[in-house]
Amino acid sequence: NKISDGARVTADESNTWDRLQTNINNYSAERKLMKQQLDNLSTARHEARDELAAKDAMLRIKDDELLTQRNQFDQYQRGVDKLIAEQQRMIQQLEDKLSADNALAAGEAAAKDAELKMKYE
């Protein structure tokens, strides 16, 4: 082995040079591997972010659907409550009319009874 200035290279120097070159090659390979791992992590991070964004969008759609259903249910419930109140009002009116009719019939029966008693006495 010779260096450019023509001096003779010893076996020791050659071994040192080979070790340094091997270390440089190892470092370069390790650096390349680390860069590849970093690229892989970056890609995975972007994919995870995109997946989360898609899931978030789906959840927003579900939220909107549930809110719409809730509003429809509330509207339906208000209608049912209104019908129940109307039904109770009508039942009360019928009960009031029935009570009045019964009172009138009882009064008429009492009057007829009194009339019949007077007739036969």
PDB file of C-alpha atoms in Angstrom:
ATOM      1  CA  ASN A   1       0.000   0.000   0.000  1.00  0.00           C
ATOM      2  CA  LYS A   2       1.229   3.448  -0.874  1.00  0.00           C
ATOM      3  CA  ILE A   3      -0.163   6.896  -0.069  1.00  0.00           C
ATOM      4  CA  SER A   4      -0.154   9.699  -2.632  1.00  0.00           C
ATOM      5  CA  ASP A   5       3.074  11.292  -1.370  1.00  0.00           C
ATOM      6  CA  GLY A   6       4.886   8.024  -2.003  1.00  0.00           C
ATOM      7  CA  ALA A   7       5.573   7.118   1.627  1.00  0.00           C
ATOM      8  CA  ARG A   8       5.216   3.468   2.569  1.00  0.00           C
ATOM      9  CA  VAL A   9       2.098   2.544   4.618  1.00  0.00           C
ATOM     10  CA  THR A  10       2.685   0.214   7.521  1.00  0.00           C
ATOM     11  CA  ALA A  11       0.444  -2.772   8.304  1.00  0.00           C
ATOM     12  CA  ASP A  12      -0.642  -0.975  11.507  1.00  0.00           C
ATOM     13  CA  GLU A  13      -1.664   2.140   9.593  1.00  0.00           C
ATOM     14  CA  SER A  14      -3.433   0.012   7.019  1.00  0.00           C
ATOM     15  CA  ASN A  15      -5.396  -1.787   9.766  1.00  0.00           C
ATOM     16  CA  THR A  16      -6.294   1.539  11.348  1.00  0.00           C
ATOM     17  CA  TRP A  17      -7.408   2.876   7.945  1.00  0.00           C
ATOM     18  CA  ASP A  18      -9.489  -0.275   7.318  1.00  0.00           C
ATOM     19  CA  ARG A  19     -11.099   0.011  10.777  1.00  0.00           C
ATOM     20  CA  LEU A  20     -11.929   3.676  10.168  1.00  0.00           C
ATOM     21  CA  GLN A  21     -13.365   2.852   6.737  1.00  0.00           C
ATOM     22  CA  THR A  22     -15.446   0.011   8.277  1.00  0.00           C
ATOM     23  CA  ASN A  23     -16.687   2.381  11.016  1.00  0.00           C
ATOM     24  CA  ILE A  24     -17.607   4.986   8.377  1.00  0.00           C
ATOM     25  CA  ASN A  25     -19.398   2.317   6.311  1.00  0.00           C
ATOM     26  CA  ASN A  26     -21.236   1.023   9.422  1.00  0.00           C
ATOM     27  CA  TYR A  27     -22.200   4.560  10.420  1.00  0.00           C
ATOM     28  CA  SER A  28     -23.407   5.275   6.897  1.00  0.00           C
ATOM     29  CA  ALA A  29     -25.488   2.065   6.833  1.00  0.00           C
ATOM     30  CA  GLU A  30     -26.883   2.805  10.307  1.00  0.00           C
ATOM     31  CA  ARG A  31     -27.715   6.369   9.261  1.00  0.00           C
ATOM     32  CA  LYS A  32     -29.435   5.091   6.111  1.00  0.00           C
ATOM     33  CA  LEU A  33     -31.433   2.579   8.195  1.00  0.00           C
ATOM     34  CA  MET A  34     -32.396   5.271  10.718  1.00  0.00           C
ATOM     35  CA  LYS A  35     -33.495   7.573   7.887  1.00  0.00           C
ATOM     36  CA  GLN A  36     -35.623   4.757   6.450  1.00  0.00           C
ATOM     37  CA  GLN A  37     -37.159   4.103   9.881  1.00  0.00           C
ATOM     38  CA  LEU A  38     -37.868   7.818  10.269  1.00  0.00           C
ATOM     39  CA  ASP A  39     -39.512   7.881   6.828  1.00  0.00           C
ATOM     40  CA  ASN A  40     -41.581   4.816   7.805  1.00  0.00           C
ATOM     41  CA  LEU A  41     -42.649   6.467  11.072  1.00  0.00           C
ATOM     42  CA  SER A  42     -43.542   9.652   9.237  1.00  0.00           C
ATOM     43  CA  THR A  43     -45.617   7.704   6.729  1.00  0.00           C
ATOM     44  CA  ALA A  44     -47.319   5.775   9.533  1.00  0.00           C
ATOM     45  CA  ARG A  45     -48.035   9.043  11.359  1.00  0.00           C
ATOM     46  CA  HIS A  46     -49.614  10.549   8.235  1.00  0.00           C
ATOM     47  CA  GLU A  47     -51.676   7.407   7.643  1.00  0.00           C
ATOM     48  CA  ALA A  48     -52.827   7.402  11.284  1.00  0.00           C
ATOM     49  CA  ARG A  49     -53.698  11.097  11.059  1.00  0.00           C
ATOM     50  CA  ASP A  50     -55.696  10.485   7.864  1.00  0.00           C
ATOM     51  CA  GLU A  51     -57.455   7.510   9.474  1.00  0.00           C
ATOM     52  CA  LEU A  52     -58.326   9.599  12.538  1.00  0.00           C
ATOM     53  CA  ALA A  53     -59.629  12.394  10.330  1.00  0.00           C
ATOM     54  CA  ALA A  54     -61.838   9.894   8.464  1.00  0.00           C
ATOM     55  CA  LYS A  55     -63.141   8.441  11.729  1.00  0.00           C
ATOM     56  CA  ASP A  56     -63.761  11.939  13.071  1.00  0.00           C
ATOM     57  CA  ALA A  57     -65.749  12.790   9.941  1.00  0.00           C
ATOM     58  CA  MET A  58     -67.819   9.608  10.334  1.00  0.00           C
ATOM     59  CA  LEU A  59     -68.489  10.456  13.988  1.00  0.00           C
ATOM     60  CA  ARG A  60     -69.600  13.960  13.015  1.00  0.00           C
ATOM     61  CA  ILE A  61     -72.037  12.454  10.491  1.00  0.00           C
ATOM     62  CA  LYS A  62     -73.344  10.051  13.182  1.00  0.00           C
ATOM     63  CA  ASP A  63     -73.698  12.983  15.605  1.00  0.00           C
ATOM     64  CA  ASP A  64     -75.712  14.898  13.005  1.00  0.00           C
ATOM     65  CA  GLU A  65     -77.909  11.853  12.352  1.00  0.00           C
ATOM     66  CA  LEU A  66     -78.504  11.341  16.071  1.00  0.00           C
ATOM     67  CA  LEU A  67     -79.307  15.014  16.564  1.00  0.00           C
ATOM     68  CA  THR A  68     -81.792  14.872  13.691  1.00  0.00           C
ATOM     69  CA  GLN A  69     -83.388  11.749  15.153  1.00  0.00           C
ATOM     70  CA  ARG A  70     -83.520  13.380  18.588  1.00  0.00           C
ATOM     71  CA  ASN A  71     -85.232  16.451  17.138  1.00  0.00           C
ATOM     72  CA  GLN A  72     -87.722  14.242  15.282  1.00  0.00           C
ATOM     73  CA  PHE A  73     -88.414  12.278  18.462  1.00  0.00           C
ATOM     74  CA  ASP A  74     -88.887  15.484  20.476  1.00  0.00           C
ATOM     75  CA  GLN A  75     -91.286  16.795  17.830  1.00  0.00           C
ATOM     76  CA  TYR A  76     -93.179  13.484  17.865  1.00  0.00           C
ATOM     77  CA  GLN A  77     -93.294  13.523  21.673  1.00  0.00           C
ATOM     78  CA  ARG A  78     -94.695  17.071  21.662  1.00  0.00           C
ATOM     79  CA  GLY A  79     -97.417  15.896  19.244  1.00  0.00           C
ATOM     80  CA  VAL A  80     -98.223  12.898  21.445  1.00  0.00           C
ATOM     81  CA  ASP A  81     -98.329  15.115  24.550  1.00  0.00           C
ATOM     82  CA  LYS A  82    -100.709  17.495  22.741  1.00  0.00           C
ATOM     83  CA  LEU A  83    -102.973  14.607  21.702  1.00  0.00           C
ATOM     84  CA  ILE A  84    -102.973  13.166  25.234  1.00  0.00           C
ATOM     85  CA  ALA A  85    -103.897  16.586  26.667  1.00  0.00           C
ATOM     86  CA  GLU A  86    -106.695  16.932  24.093  1.00  0.00           C
ATOM     87  CA  GLN A  87    -107.922  13.401  24.886  1.00  0.00           C
ATOM     88  CA  GLN A  88    -107.933  14.149  28.627  1.00  0.00           C
ATOM     89  CA  ARG A  89    -109.837  17.390  27.994  1.00  0.00           C
ATOM     90  CA  MET A  90    -112.440  15.518  25.946  1.00  0.00           C
ATOM     91  CA  ILE A  91    -112.759  12.783  28.605  1.00  0.00           C
ATOM     92  CA  GLN A  92    -113.280  15.481  31.264  1.00  0.00           C
ATOM     93  CA  GLN A  93    -115.953  17.150  29.095  1.00  0.00           C
ATOM     94  CA  LEU A  94    -117.734  13.802  28.652  1.00  0.00           C
ATOM     95  CA  GLU A  95    -117.522  13.084  32.396  1.00  0.00           C
ATOM     96  CA  ASP A  96    -118.889  16.571  33.157  1.00  0.00           C
ATOM     97  CA  LYS A  97    -121.752  16.085  30.674  1.00  0.00           C
ATOM     98  CA  LEU A  98    -122.476  12.616  32.068  1.00  0.00           C
ATOM     99  CA  SER A  99    -122.546  14.013  35.619  1.00  0.00           C
ATOM    100  CA  ALA A 100    -124.876  16.813  34.522  1.00  0.00           C
ATOM    101  CA  ASP A 101    -127.109  14.360  32.635  1.00  0.00           C
ATOM    102  CA  ASN A 102    -127.178  12.037  35.671  1.00  0.00           C
ATOM    103  CA  ALA A 103    -128.028  14.937  37.992  1.00  0.00           C
ATOM    104  CA  LEU A 104    -130.777  16.085  35.634  1.00  0.00           C
ATOM    105  CA  ALA A 105    -132.143  12.529  35.350  1.00  0.00           C
ATOM    106  CA  ALA A 106    -131.992  12.110  39.131  1.00  0.00           C
ATOM    107  CA  GLY A 107    -133.829  15.425  39.553  1.00  0.00           C
ATOM    108  CA  GLU A 108    -136.449  14.414  36.995  1.00  0.00           C
ATOM    109  CA  ALA A 109    -136.829  11.002  38.662  1.00  0.00           C
ATOM    110  CA  ALA A 110    -137.215  12.611  42.069  1.00  0.00           C
ATOM    111  CA  ALA A 111    -139.808  15.013  40.660  1.00  0.00           C
ATOM    112  CA  LYS A 112    -141.695  12.166  38.980  1.00  0.00           C
ATOM    113  CA  ASP A 113    -141.475  10.137  42.181  1.00  0.00           C
ATOM    114  CA  ALA A 114    -142.867  13.036  44.183  1.00  0.00           C
ATOM    115  CA  GLU A 115    -145.605  13.535  41.586  1.00  0.00           C
ATOM    116  CA  LEU A 116    -146.567   9.853  41.762  1.00  0.00           C
ATOM    117  CA  LYS A 117    -146.562   9.928  45.572  1.00  0.00           C
ATOM    118  CA  MET A 118    -148.882  12.927  45.564  1.00  0.00           C
ATOM    119  CA  LYS A 119    -151.143  11.237  43.031  1.00  0.00           C
ATOM    120  CA  TYR A 120    -151.584   8.126  45.113  1.00  0.00           C
ATOM    121  CA  GLU A 121    -151.875   9.775  48.467  1.00  0.00           C
TER     122      GLU A 121
END
